[in-house]
Each structure stands twice: as C-alpha cells, then as structure tokens.
Short mmCIF file of C-alpha atoms and ligand atoms in Angstrom, two decimals:
data_model
loop_
_atom_site.label_atom_id
_atom_site.label_comp_id
_atom_site.label_asym_id
_atom_site.label_seq_id
_atom_site.Cartn_x
_atom_site.Cartn_y
_atom_site.Cartn_z
CA UNK A 225 -13.87 4.45 12.96
CA UNK A 226 -13.84 2.78 9.55
CA UNK A 227 -16.10 -0.24 9.09
CA UNK A 228 -16.04 -3.59 7.38
CA UNK A 229 -19.54 -4.86 6.63
CA UNK A 230 -20.20 -8.47 7.51
CA UNK A 231 -22.97 -9.75 5.24
CA UNK A 232 -24.34 -13.28 5.44
CA UNK A 233 -26.10 -14.97 2.56
CA UNK A 234 -29.04 -17.32 2.93
CA UNK A 235 -32.55 -17.67 1.47
CA UNK A 236 -36.19 -17.96 2.61
CA UNK A 237 -36.56 -21.64 1.74
CA UNK A 238 -35.41 -22.96 5.12
CA UNK A 239 -38.00 -21.18 7.27
CA UNK A 240 -37.79 -18.64 10.08
CA UNK A 241 -36.19 -20.92 12.66
CA UNK A 242 -33.22 -21.57 10.40
CA UNK A 243 -32.88 -17.86 9.49
CA UNK A 244 -32.96 -16.94 13.17
CA UNK A 245 -30.03 -19.29 13.75
CA UNK A 246 -28.20 -17.88 10.70
CA UNK A 247 -28.53 -14.35 12.10
CA UNK A 248 -27.42 -15.46 15.55
CA UNK A 249 -24.32 -17.27 14.23
CA UNK A 250 -23.45 -14.30 12.02
CA UNK A 251 -23.58 -11.95 15.01
CA UNK A 252 -21.31 -14.28 16.96
CA UNK A 253 -18.73 -14.44 14.16
CA UNK A 254 -18.84 -10.68 13.44
CA UNK A 255 -18.43 -9.99 17.13
CA UNK A 256 -15.56 -12.48 17.46
CA UNK A 257 -13.71 -10.85 14.55
CA UNK A 258 -14.45 -7.44 16.05
CA UNK A 259 -12.67 -8.47 19.26
CA UNK A 260 -9.68 -9.88 17.39
CA UNK A 261 -9.16 -7.15 14.80
CA UNK A 262 -8.12 -3.68 15.89
CA UNK A 263 -8.56 -0.32 14.21
CA UNK A 264 -11.74 -1.17 12.34
CA UNK A 265 -15.31 -2.10 13.25
CA UNK A 266 -16.62 -5.39 11.87
CA UNK A 267 -20.20 -4.34 11.34
CA UNK A 268 -22.89 -7.06 11.35
CA UNK A 269 -25.52 -6.57 8.65
CA UNK A 270 -28.93 -8.16 8.20
CA UNK A 271 -28.95 -11.50 6.37
CA UNK A 272 -29.35 -11.39 2.60
CA UNK A 273 -32.30 -13.66 1.73
CA UNK A 274 -33.44 -12.39 -1.66
CA UNK A 275 -32.50 -9.98 -4.43
CA UNK A 276 -34.00 -6.92 -2.72
CA UNK A 277 -32.14 -7.44 0.57
CA UNK A 278 -28.94 -8.13 -1.37
CA UNK A 279 -29.22 -4.89 -3.36
CA UNK A 280 -30.00 -3.02 -0.17
CA UNK A 281 -26.93 -4.41 1.65
CA UNK A 282 -24.53 -3.85 -1.25
CA UNK A 283 -25.83 -0.36 -2.03
CA UNK A 284 -25.54 0.55 1.66
CA UNK A 285 -21.91 -0.62 1.72
CA UNK A 286 -21.10 1.25 -1.48
CA UNK A 287 -22.68 4.48 -0.25
CA UNK A 288 -21.22 4.43 3.26
CA UNK A 289 -17.99 6.50 3.17
CA UNK A 290 -16.84 4.78 6.38
CA UNK A 291 -17.18 1.31 4.87
CA UNK A 292 -13.79 0.20 3.50
CA UNK A 293 -14.66 -3.40 2.63
CA UNK A 294 -17.29 -6.12 2.69
CA UNK A 295 -17.00 -9.64 4.06
CA UNK A 296 -19.57 -12.08 2.74
CA UNK A 297 -20.30 -15.48 4.20
CA UNK A 298 -22.67 -18.12 2.85
CA UNK A 299 -23.97 -19.82 5.99
CA UNK A 300 -26.50 -21.84 3.98
CA UNK A 301 -27.09 -22.23 0.31
CA UNK A 302 -27.95 -18.85 -1.24
CA UNK A 303 -29.01 -19.08 -4.89
CA UNK A 304 -26.64 -16.70 -6.60
CA UNK A 305 -28.92 -15.17 -9.22
CA UNK A 306 -30.21 -13.08 -6.33
CA UNK A 307 -26.64 -11.74 -5.85
CA UNK A 308 -26.21 -10.43 -9.41
CA UNK A 309 -27.79 -7.01 -8.98
CA UNK A 310 -26.26 -6.46 -5.55
CA UNK A 311 -22.74 -7.38 -6.65
CA UNK A 312 -23.16 -5.01 -9.60
CA UNK A 313 -23.82 -2.23 -7.08
CA UNK A 314 -20.87 -3.15 -4.88
CA UNK A 315 -17.85 -0.85 -5.26
CA UNK A 316 -15.92 -1.87 -2.14
CA UNK A 317 -13.17 -4.49 -1.77
CA UNK A 318 -14.76 -7.89 -1.23
CA UNK A 319 -13.66 -10.82 0.90
CA UNK A 320 -15.50 -14.10 0.58
CA UNK A 321 -15.18 -15.78 3.96
CA UNK A 322 -15.54 -19.53 3.44
CA UNK A 323 -16.08 -20.46 7.06
CA UNK A 324 -18.50 -22.30 9.33
CA UNK A 325 -20.12 -21.64 12.69
CA UNK A 326 -18.80 -25.06 13.72
CA UNK A 327 -15.20 -26.23 13.61
CA UNK A 328 -15.79 -29.96 13.86
CA UNK A 329 -18.56 -32.12 12.50
CA UNK A 330 -20.86 -33.43 15.29
CA UNK A 331 -20.56 -37.01 14.09
CA UNK A 332 -22.94 -38.45 16.66
CA UNK A 333 -25.63 -35.82 16.18
CA UNK A 334 -25.45 -34.81 12.55
CA UNK A 335 -28.77 -34.93 10.67
CA UNK A 336 -30.33 -33.23 7.64
CA UNK A 337 -31.29 -30.11 9.64
CA UNK A 338 -27.64 -29.63 10.57
CA UNK A 339 -26.60 -30.18 6.96
CA UNK A 340 -29.12 -27.62 5.67
CA UNK A 341 -28.06 -25.01 8.18
CA UNK A 342 -24.29 -25.46 7.88
CA UNK A 343 -23.49 -25.75 4.22
CA UNK A 344 -20.84 -23.18 3.37
CA UNK A 345 -19.08 -25.90 1.33
CA UNK A 346 -22.17 -25.97 -0.87
CA UNK A 347 -23.42 -22.37 -0.78
CA UNK A 348 -19.93 -20.89 -1.04
CA UNK A 349 -19.47 -22.60 -4.38
CA UNK A 350 -22.74 -21.32 -5.82
CA UNK A 351 -21.90 -17.79 -4.68
CA UNK A 352 -18.25 -18.09 -5.77
CA UNK A 353 -19.36 -18.99 -9.28
CA UNK A 354 -21.35 -15.77 -9.59
CA UNK A 355 -18.55 -13.58 -8.25
CA UNK A 356 -16.21 -15.16 -10.80
CA UNK A 357 -18.80 -14.93 -13.59
CA UNK A 358 -19.30 -11.21 -12.89
CA UNK A 359 -15.55 -10.64 -12.83
CA UNK A 360 -15.66 -9.08 -9.36
CA UNK A 361 -12.14 -9.03 -7.87
CA UNK A 362 -12.17 -10.55 -4.42
CA UNK A 363 -10.15 -12.38 -1.81
CA UNK A 364 -11.23 -15.83 -0.68
CA UNK A 365 -10.30 -16.88 2.86
CA UNK A 366 -11.01 -20.47 3.87
CA UNK A 367 -11.04 -21.84 7.42
CA UNK A 368 -12.66 -21.86 10.82
CA UNK A 369 -13.20 -18.29 12.00
CA UNK A 370 -11.48 -18.80 15.36
CA UNK A 371 -8.24 -20.15 13.88
CA UNK A 372 -5.43 -17.62 14.29
CA UNK A 373 -4.02 -18.05 10.78
CA UNK A 374 -7.48 -17.45 9.33
CA UNK A 375 -7.88 -14.22 11.31
CA UNK A 376 -4.39 -13.16 10.18
CA UNK A 377 -5.48 -13.49 6.55
CA UNK A 378 -8.53 -11.32 7.22
CA UNK A 379 -6.34 -8.72 8.95
CA UNK A 380 -4.04 -8.58 5.93
CA UNK A 381 -7.00 -8.14 3.65
CA UNK A 382 -8.26 -5.30 5.82
CA UNK A 383 -4.83 -3.60 5.70
CA UNK A 384 -4.95 -3.66 1.91
CA UNK A 385 -8.62 -2.62 1.79
CA UNK A 386 -7.83 0.32 4.09
CA UNK A 387 -5.00 1.28 1.73
CA UNK A 388 -7.37 1.11 -1.26
CA UNK A 389 -9.82 3.36 0.59
CA UNK A 390 -6.95 5.73 1.41
CA UNK A 391 -5.93 5.72 -2.26
CA UNK A 392 -9.45 6.69 -3.37
CA UNK A 393 -9.19 9.81 -1.20
CA UNK A 394 -5.54 10.70 -1.76
CA UNK A 395 -4.48 14.20 -2.76
CA UNK A 396 -0.97 14.65 -4.15
CA UNK A 397 0.71 18.05 -4.46
CA UNK A 398 3.39 18.49 -7.10
CA UNK A 399 5.77 21.36 -6.41
CA UNK A 400 6.97 21.97 -9.92
CA UNK A 401 6.45 19.39 -12.62
CA UNK A 402 8.22 16.23 -13.69
CA UNK A 403 11.99 16.51 -14.12
CA UNK A 404 12.71 17.68 -17.65
CA UNK A 405 13.19 14.88 -20.21
CA UNK A 406 12.71 12.07 -17.65
CA UNK A 407 10.27 9.41 -18.82
CA UNK A 408 9.61 6.72 -16.23
CA UNK A 409 8.58 9.13 -13.48
CA UNK A 410 5.97 10.73 -15.74
CA UNK A 411 2.45 9.43 -16.27
CA UNK A 412 -1.17 10.05 -17.07
CA UNK A 413 -2.57 11.92 -14.09
CA UNK A 414 -6.13 11.80 -15.34
CA UNK A 415 -5.97 8.02 -15.72
CA UNK A 416 -4.38 7.78 -12.24
CA UNK A 417 -7.39 9.59 -10.82
CA UNK A 418 -9.89 7.45 -12.73
CA UNK A 419 -8.20 4.21 -11.69
CA UNK A 420 -6.86 4.91 -8.19
CA UNK A 421 -8.64 8.09 -7.09
CA UNK A 422 -5.44 10.16 -6.83
CA UNK A 423 -6.11 13.85 -7.15
CA UNK A 424 -2.72 15.07 -8.39
CA UNK A 425 -2.23 18.79 -8.88
CA UNK A 426 0.60 21.17 -9.62
CA UNK A 427 1.56 24.07 -7.36
CA UNK A 428 4.14 26.76 -7.97
CA UNK A 429 7.08 26.49 -5.56
CA UNK A 430 6.33 30.15 -4.74
CA UNK A 431 3.23 28.99 -2.83
CA UNK A 432 5.54 27.08 -0.50
CA UNK A 433 8.17 29.85 -0.38
CA UNK A 434 5.49 32.26 0.86
CA UNK A 435 4.86 29.94 3.82
CA UNK A 436 8.60 29.47 4.42
CA UNK A 437 8.99 33.25 4.69
CA UNK A 438 6.25 33.43 7.32
CA UNK A 439 7.91 30.93 9.69
CA UNK A 440 8.81 32.58 13.01
CA UNK A 441 12.06 32.28 14.96
CA UNK A 442 10.14 30.67 17.82
CA UNK A 443 8.83 27.94 15.49
CA UNK A 444 12.35 27.31 14.22
CA UNK A 445 13.80 27.12 17.74
CA UNK A 446 11.14 24.61 18.80
CA UNK A 447 11.94 22.49 15.75
CA UNK A 448 15.69 22.67 16.47
CA UNK A 449 15.05 21.43 20.01
CA UNK A 450 13.13 18.50 18.56
CA UNK A 451 16.02 17.71 16.20
CA UNK A 452 18.53 17.85 19.06
CA UNK A 453 16.48 15.27 20.94
CA UNK A 454 16.05 12.85 18.05
CA UNK A 455 19.33 13.17 16.14
CA UNK A 456 23.03 13.81 16.53
CA UNK A 457 23.68 17.26 15.14
CA UNK A 458 26.95 16.61 13.34
CA UNK A 459 27.53 20.06 11.87
CA UNK A 460 28.44 23.58 12.93
CA UNK A 461 26.38 25.06 10.11
CA UNK A 462 23.23 25.50 12.18
CA UNK A 463 21.87 28.10 9.77
CA UNK A 464 21.63 25.44 7.09
CA UNK A 465 19.73 23.19 9.51
CA UNK A 466 17.40 26.03 10.48
CA UNK A 467 16.67 26.60 6.81
CA UNK A 468 15.44 23.00 6.54
CA UNK A 469 13.44 23.43 9.76
CA UNK A 470 11.59 26.29 8.03
CA UNK A 471 10.89 24.06 5.03
CA UNK A 472 9.54 21.34 7.29
CA UNK A 473 7.22 23.76 9.09
CA UNK A 474 6.02 25.27 5.80
CA UNK A 475 5.53 21.86 4.15
CA UNK A 476 3.55 20.59 7.13
CA UNK A 477 1.27 23.64 7.00
CA UNK A 478 0.78 23.42 3.24
CA UNK A 479 0.05 19.68 3.20
CA UNK A 480 -2.29 19.86 6.17
CA UNK A 481 -4.24 22.82 4.78
CA UNK A 482 -4.80 21.08 1.45
CA UNK A 483 -5.41 17.63 2.99
CA UNK A 484 -2.52 16.18 1.00
CA UNK A 485 -1.14 12.72 1.72
CA UNK A 486 1.83 12.95 -0.63
CA UNK A 487 3.93 15.42 -2.59
CA UNK A 488 6.73 15.78 -5.07
CA UNK A 489 9.37 18.41 -5.70
CA UNK A 490 12.17 18.86 -8.19
CA UNK A 491 15.62 20.36 -7.93
CA UNK A 492 14.92 22.07 -11.29
CA UNK A 493 12.31 24.33 -9.71
CA UNK A 494 13.46 25.76 -6.38
CA UNK A 495 13.04 29.50 -6.99
CA UNK A 496 13.06 31.26 -3.65
CA UNK A 497 14.48 28.30 -1.68
CA UNK A 498 18.15 28.37 -0.70
CA UNK A 499 18.46 24.58 -0.45
CA UNK A 500 16.82 21.53 -1.93
CA UNK A 501 14.50 20.21 0.83
CA UNK A 502 16.45 17.29 2.34
CA UNK A 503 16.08 16.98 6.08
CA UNK A 504 12.63 18.60 5.70
CA UNK A 505 11.42 15.94 3.28
CA UNK A 506 12.95 13.16 5.38
CA UNK A 507 10.96 14.45 8.33
CA UNK A 508 7.74 14.58 6.30
CA UNK A 509 8.29 10.97 5.23
CA UNK A 510 8.83 10.01 8.88
CA UNK A 511 5.39 11.51 9.59
CA UNK A 512 3.86 9.22 6.97
CA UNK A 513 3.63 11.54 3.98
CA UNK A 514 4.39 9.97 0.61
CA UNK A 515 7.20 11.53 -1.37
CA UNK A 516 8.45 11.28 -4.91
CA UNK A 517 11.55 13.13 -6.04
CA UNK A 518 11.88 14.84 -9.42
CA UNK A 519 8.12 15.16 -9.82
CA UNK A 520 7.49 11.43 -9.52
CA UNK A 521 3.84 11.58 -8.48
CA UNK A 522 3.22 7.84 -8.96
CA UNK A 523 5.91 6.86 -6.46
CA UNK A 524 4.77 9.60 -4.06
CA UNK A 525 1.23 8.22 -4.10
CA UNK A 526 2.38 4.60 -3.83
CA UNK A 527 4.63 5.56 -0.92
CA UNK A 528 1.71 7.10 1.03
CA UNK A 529 -0.55 4.14 0.22
CA UNK A 530 2.01 1.56 1.32
CA UNK A 531 2.69 3.46 4.55
CA UNK A 532 -1.06 3.31 5.21
CA UNK A 533 -1.13 -0.42 4.40
CA UNK A 534 1.78 -1.06 6.76
CA UNK A 535 0.20 0.81 9.70
CA UNK A 536 0.36 -1.25 12.87
CA UNK A 537 2.94 -3.64 11.45
CA UNK A 538 6.62 -3.95 12.28
CA UNK A 539 9.08 -2.82 9.64
CA UNK A 540 10.09 0.15 7.52
CA UNK A 541 8.51 1.63 4.42
CA UNK A 542 9.70 4.48 2.22
CA UNK A 543 10.69 6.08 -1.05
CA UNK A 544 13.87 4.60 -2.51
CA UNK A 545 16.09 4.76 -5.54
CA UNK A 546 18.36 2.11 -7.04
CA UNK A 547 21.69 3.90 -7.17
CA UNK A 548 24.77 1.73 -7.67
CA UNK A 549 25.92 -1.91 -7.43
CA UNK A 550 28.62 -4.00 -5.88
CA UNK A 551 29.26 -6.58 -8.59
CA UNK A 552 31.51 -8.84 -6.52
CA UNK A 553 30.64 -12.30 -7.81
CA UNK A 554 28.32 -14.11 -5.41
CA UNK A 555 28.08 -11.11 -3.09
CA UNK A 556 26.28 -8.67 -5.38
CA UNK A 557 24.30 -5.97 -3.62
CA UNK A 558 22.29 -2.90 -4.60
CA UNK A 559 23.05 0.35 -2.85
CA UNK A 560 19.82 2.32 -2.58
CA UNK A 561 19.69 5.96 -1.61
CA UNK A 562 18.82 9.35 -3.04
CA UNK A 563 20.40 12.76 -3.31
CA UNK A 564 19.04 13.47 0.19
CA UNK A 565 15.55 12.12 0.62
CA UNK A 566 15.71 8.76 2.41
CA UNK A 567 13.06 8.13 5.05
CA UNK A 568 14.40 7.85 8.64
CA UNK A 569 12.00 4.91 8.91
CA UNK A 570 14.92 2.95 7.38
CA UNK A 571 17.45 4.00 10.02
CA UNK A 572 19.22 1.25 11.95
CA UNK A 573 21.21 3.73 14.04
CA UNK A 574 20.62 7.21 15.40
CA UNK A 575 20.56 9.55 12.37
CA UNK A 576 23.07 12.37 12.15
CA UNK A 577 22.19 15.77 10.79
CA UNK A 578 24.94 16.81 8.40
CA UNK A 579 25.44 19.57 5.87
CA UNK A 580 27.26 18.84 2.64
CA UNK A 581 27.65 20.32 -0.79
CA UNK A 582 25.16 18.97 -3.33
CA UNK A 583 26.54 18.93 -6.86
CA UNK A 584 23.14 19.11 -8.50
CA UNK A 585 20.56 21.90 -8.52
CA UNK A 586 22.98 24.80 -7.99
CA UNK A 587 21.77 25.65 -4.48
CA UNK A 588 23.40 26.03 -1.04
CA UNK A 589 24.65 22.90 0.78
CA UNK A 590 21.56 21.24 2.25
CA UNK A 591 21.13 19.66 5.67
CA UNK A 592 20.12 16.01 5.64
CA UNK A 593 19.84 12.99 7.91
CA UNK A 594 22.56 10.40 7.39
CA UNK A 595 22.26 6.83 8.70
CA UNK A 596 22.80 3.17 7.94
CA UNK A 597 19.86 1.03 6.86
CA UNK A 598 17.76 -1.70 8.42
CA UNK A 599 17.97 -5.37 7.46
CA UNK A 600 15.32 -7.96 6.70
CA UNK A 601 13.06 -9.42 4.04
CA UNK A 602 11.17 -6.90 2.00
CA UNK A 603 9.75 -5.79 -1.30
CA UNK A 604 10.70 -3.10 -3.80
CA UNK A 605 7.73 -1.90 -5.81
CA UNK A 606 7.30 0.56 -8.64
CA UNK A 607 4.47 1.67 -10.87
CA UNK A 608 4.98 2.52 -14.52
CA UNK A 609 2.66 3.91 -17.14
CA UNK A 610 2.62 1.58 -20.17
CA UNK A 611 0.47 3.95 -22.22
CA UNK A 612 -2.57 1.67 -22.28
CA UNK A 613 -2.40 0.55 -18.64
CA UNK A 614 -0.39 0.92 -15.44
CA UNK A 615 1.95 -1.86 -14.37
CA UNK A 616 3.15 -2.68 -10.88
CA UNK A 617 6.49 -4.40 -10.61
CA UNK A 618 7.26 -6.07 -7.30
CA UNK A 619 10.63 -7.57 -6.43
CA UNK A 620 11.12 -9.72 -3.38
CA UNK A 621 14.37 -8.48 -1.84
CA UNK A 622 16.57 -9.02 1.19
CA UNK A 623 17.84 -5.91 2.92
CA UNK A 624 21.34 -6.56 4.23
CA UNK A 625 23.89 -4.89 6.46
CA UNK A 626 26.31 -2.80 4.48
CA UNK A 627 29.51 -4.88 4.09
CA UNK A 628 31.81 -1.99 5.08
CA UNK A 629 31.44 1.52 6.48
CA UNK A 630 31.09 4.29 3.88
CA UNK A 631 32.49 7.28 5.80
CA UNK A 632 32.53 9.60 2.80
CA UNK A 633 29.00 8.91 1.60
CA UNK A 634 27.00 11.96 2.75
CA UNK A 635 23.54 10.39 2.43
CA UNK A 636 21.45 7.78 4.17
CA UNK A 637 21.41 4.42 2.44
CA UNK A 638 20.10 0.88 2.51
CA UNK A 639 21.50 -2.17 0.75
CA UNK A 640 19.75 -5.22 -0.59
CA UNK A 641 20.16 -8.45 -2.50
CA UNK A 642 18.04 -9.33 -5.52
CA UNK A 643 16.29 -12.64 -6.17
CA UNK A 644 16.70 -15.25 -7.51
CA UNK A 645 20.19 -13.81 -8.10
CA UNK A 646 21.50 -10.39 -8.96
CA UNK A 647 21.78 -10.82 -12.72
CA UNK A 648 18.35 -12.43 -13.11
CA UNK A 649 16.59 -10.04 -10.73
CA UNK A 650 18.05 -6.90 -12.29
CA UNK A 651 17.50 -8.11 -15.86
CA UNK A 652 13.88 -9.05 -15.11
CA UNK A 653 13.26 -5.61 -13.58
CA UNK A 654 14.69 -3.94 -16.67
CA UNK A 655 12.77 -6.17 -19.11
CA UNK A 656 9.60 -5.26 -17.21
CA UNK A 657 10.39 -1.56 -17.64
CA UNK A 658 10.84 -1.06 -13.90
CA UNK A 659 11.78 2.40 -12.64
CA UNK A 660 14.77 3.57 -10.62
CA UNK A 661 12.34 5.01 -8.05
CA UNK A 662 10.54 2.51 -5.86
CA UNK A 663 8.81 2.10 -2.57
CA UNK A 664 10.76 -0.34 -0.43
CA UNK A 665 9.08 -1.99 2.55
CA UNK A 666 10.08 -4.57 5.11
CA UNK A 667 6.57 -4.39 6.61
CA UNK A 668 4.81 -5.57 3.46
CA UNK A 669 5.07 -8.78 1.49
CA UNK A 670 4.63 -9.81 -2.12
CA UNK A 671 1.18 -11.11 -1.09
CA UNK A 672 0.11 -7.65 0.10
CA UNK A 673 1.19 -6.13 -3.20
CA UNK A 674 -0.52 -8.94 -5.10
CA UNK A 675 -3.77 -8.25 -3.27
CA UNK A 676 -3.49 -4.50 -3.84
CA UNK A 677 -2.97 -5.16 -7.55
CA UNK A 678 -5.94 -7.51 -7.62
CA UNK A 679 -8.33 -5.19 -5.79
CA UNK A 680 -7.32 -2.23 -8.00
CA UNK A 681 -7.29 -4.38 -11.14
CA UNK A 682 -3.70 -3.43 -11.91
CA UNK A 683 -1.29 -5.48 -13.98
CA UNK A 684 1.41 -6.97 -11.76
CA UNK A 685 4.67 -8.75 -12.40
CA UNK A 686 6.57 -10.32 -9.52
CA UNK A 687 10.28 -11.03 -9.37
CA UNK A 688 11.20 -13.54 -6.68
CA UNK A 689 13.14 -16.72 -5.94
CA UNK A 690 11.13 -18.57 -8.63
CA UNK A 691 11.77 -16.12 -11.45
CA UNK A 692 13.02 -17.68 -14.66
CA UNK A 693 14.12 -15.09 -17.18
CA UNK A 694 12.81 -16.87 -20.27
CA UNK A 695 9.38 -17.49 -18.76
CA UNK A 696 9.33 -13.97 -17.35
CA UNK A 697 9.83 -12.48 -20.80
CA UNK A 698 7.13 -14.73 -22.23
CA UNK A 699 4.77 -13.44 -19.56
CA UNK A 700 5.61 -9.84 -20.47
CA UNK A 701 4.90 -10.61 -24.15
CA UNK A 702 1.60 -12.19 -23.13
CA UNK A 703 0.63 -9.14 -21.06
CA UNK A 704 1.38 -6.83 -23.99
CA UNK A 705 -0.77 -9.00 -26.23
CA UNK A 706 -3.66 -9.07 -23.72
CA UNK A 707 -3.53 -5.29 -23.34
CA UNK A 708 -3.73 -4.87 -27.12
CA UNK A 709 -6.76 -7.19 -27.28
CA UNK A 710 -8.66 -5.26 -24.60
MN1 MN B 1139 15.58 10.28 -8.19
#
C-alpha cells in the first residue's frame, strides 16, 4: 500500500517530557487519519528536532518509492533554519497540516506549559515562512484534525498526490505518430518526461496487428459473451463486432506487457487493421486506460492521471472533444463526442453496440458503443505546449441532458453548458489557446485541477462563473510576459 509520511516538527529546547508528549500526540493524529482515510497508509515518523533528523526524514520520504506525499505538522515551535536542508531534499508533494492536538482551549487550566506544547499558531508560521521562502509548492490545511471537512481536504490532497505519483511512473504508447499537420495535439515529449515523468514512446501499428492476428476464436467468443451481458447488441454485423473484440484483447495484452497506462492511435496509420479501433478503445477507457485520439499523447496521459485522481469518487471521467454547438440564444450548449472513442464511463443509459460507416480513414465500418451522456457539474481540462512551458486550461462546466433525441447520430455524446456564458466561456478558451481535445470529469473539481497544477508547477488558467474576458486576456498577457522573463 502507498504511504503518506506524517512528520512532526519540534525542537530540543522544551526537554524530554515535552518531546514525549509531542510524539504521543503525533501518533494519535496519524492513527486517527489512518482510520478515516482509505487506500493509503498514514505513516507516523519520528519527530524532527534538529537539522539532522529533518534531513533524515525528508530524504527517507524522497527515497521511498511507496511514499506519495508528506504531511508536516508543527506541534511546537520548530526553528525553520533547521528545515532548509531537509526541504531541499524533499521531492514529494507536501501538505502543511496546521492543526492542534486540542480542539478547544482549556480556559480554566491553561498555563505556560500548555502554551509551549501547543503552539501550532506560532510554529506553523515560522515553518510556513521557510516553505514559502524556498519556493516549495505545498497545500496548507487548517483546522482541528477530527473535523470532517478538514479530513475531506486531506483526502482531496491525497487523491491529487496519488495522481502525481502515478504521473511520475506513467508509460504512454503511441501507435503511429501525431495526426499530420495538426498542431495542438503535438508537444515536446522530452519536456513532458522531465516535468511530469511521462515516458512516451512510438510503436508501429504492426506490433499491435501481430497480436490481433494471434487472438483465438475462444478469446473472441468469451469477449462477445461479455458484450452481450453489458450492452444491447444493436447490429446484425457480428463480424464487425468480433473484429473490435480482437482489438480489445490485443490492446489489453500490449498495454499490460509494457506496463502502459495510456495510449494513442491515429486513423492515418491503421495498416493491417480493418477498422479504426472504436468499441475496443471505449472498452480500454472503461478499464481506466488513458486515451488520446490522433496521436494526442498529452490528453492520453492527462486522461489516465485524472482517472487515477478520481478513483473512489462518484462521477465520470474521460477523453472528450468539443464537436459542435447549439447557438440558440440563452440555451447554448456544446455537443461533445468523437469519431467513435467516447468512454462508457459517461453513459447515462445502457450502451448499444452499433456498426456504421465512418467517412474518415478509409476503413471498414467500425463497431462502437452509442449512448446518451451523464449530467452534473464538472470540468473540462486540456494541456497545451506553449513552446517555453505547458499550460493547463480548466473550464468549469455543467453537463446537461440533451434537449432532444438524436436518432441519426451514430456516436456516443455528452452535452454541456459553458460558464459564465457560452460566448465568454468559448472565447476565453480560444484566447487561452485551448485544444479541441480535453479530459472531462464530473468526479473532479476546479480545486483538484488547481492543486495538480500547483504540485506539478504548471501554468493554469481557469474559466468559471467569475471569468471576465478583459481581465482574462490581461492575465494571459501577464503569463506570457512572466514566461519570457524566466
Ligand atoms: Mn479528435
């Protein structure tokens, strides 16, 4: 199980009795959080009392591959010069927990001993100064450790920290390269690896075709039985469905063997495949793999990372594309879909397997899952390569029920409203250079994306109910200027 180190800061000045109490309280808090937070171990660590113990704790956290984050708490005052070297060693997401062992002040009993022992208000400021001075990105959570809302904030931090850890170990397979001439889906793969840890490599589609050709009839029949259970098979062209079943089986083998968390393909490079993977890719997305169409490795990686972040939460997360609008005044909506590849995580009804002609790519009609989309508050996020830095663009959106049936639309779809209004939201996205490919999630919030951007030191622009187009453009100008100065 992954771990979050719980490190308490103090110093030798107060004597052994006080340090014994500090250790005891720290164990109680770490253990309380451990009981309340699932999926990760909150691991109590020895109290930091001088520079050497601080370096030891931070180096241990950095070197432990199971450690995804560090929580620090200043129980007493802890002179922060002793934290400099340790914090310089620390390469894990950091949460500064500004809490106390006591909720209420013991008004009748309080004396100087109590004050010296319980002074997070004091020690947290000294420590906070040094973290700020060193430029270490961190989350600060304030409040009594047993309060539910405080624990919720820690849980959210851990979700993002787990996603950052996942990102650092993410392998992305590109079947074929980026779609010819397309700009926004392209990017600097070396810089992506330096900054986010993504190991992105190209594979010939023939490597996948070889696996497709090895798939047995028995494997296909088992897959078809699975489809029949999960979906309505709304076609008589079962051969086309079986073809996608083979792709799914081959993709699963390829991705598992190479320990890949995400992949891309492109309709411009399908030599040896009879169809563009549609149903197959939808199934892989349902299993949690990230996907980016047309060689979009950034969206593929972001998709996998956001699925990891959303684990254990309610809601849907997946690859998406802005396709077309309804411009009816006051009722504007975006219709999001793709040629085929929409994650069944977005389905609000039982998906149907259908086979239709696809006018692009020059291949046989592919099988795909068709369904209507979920509703609810969500985010649409993309990553673009600005040449001298990456930028995340996050729009707060509202997924809505489609106003009318679309019986002739042969693909799955979702629909959403932009904020603060359609014209402002779309213009802001375009001014920011936002892509047509995104990851949409109803499980994640703007705050999750903000924290991910902070912990990965990525430029972020947010489009929400408070967006003012003039100020937004000024911010973009300012960000360009800052990037030039760096
Ligand atoms: Mn696309």
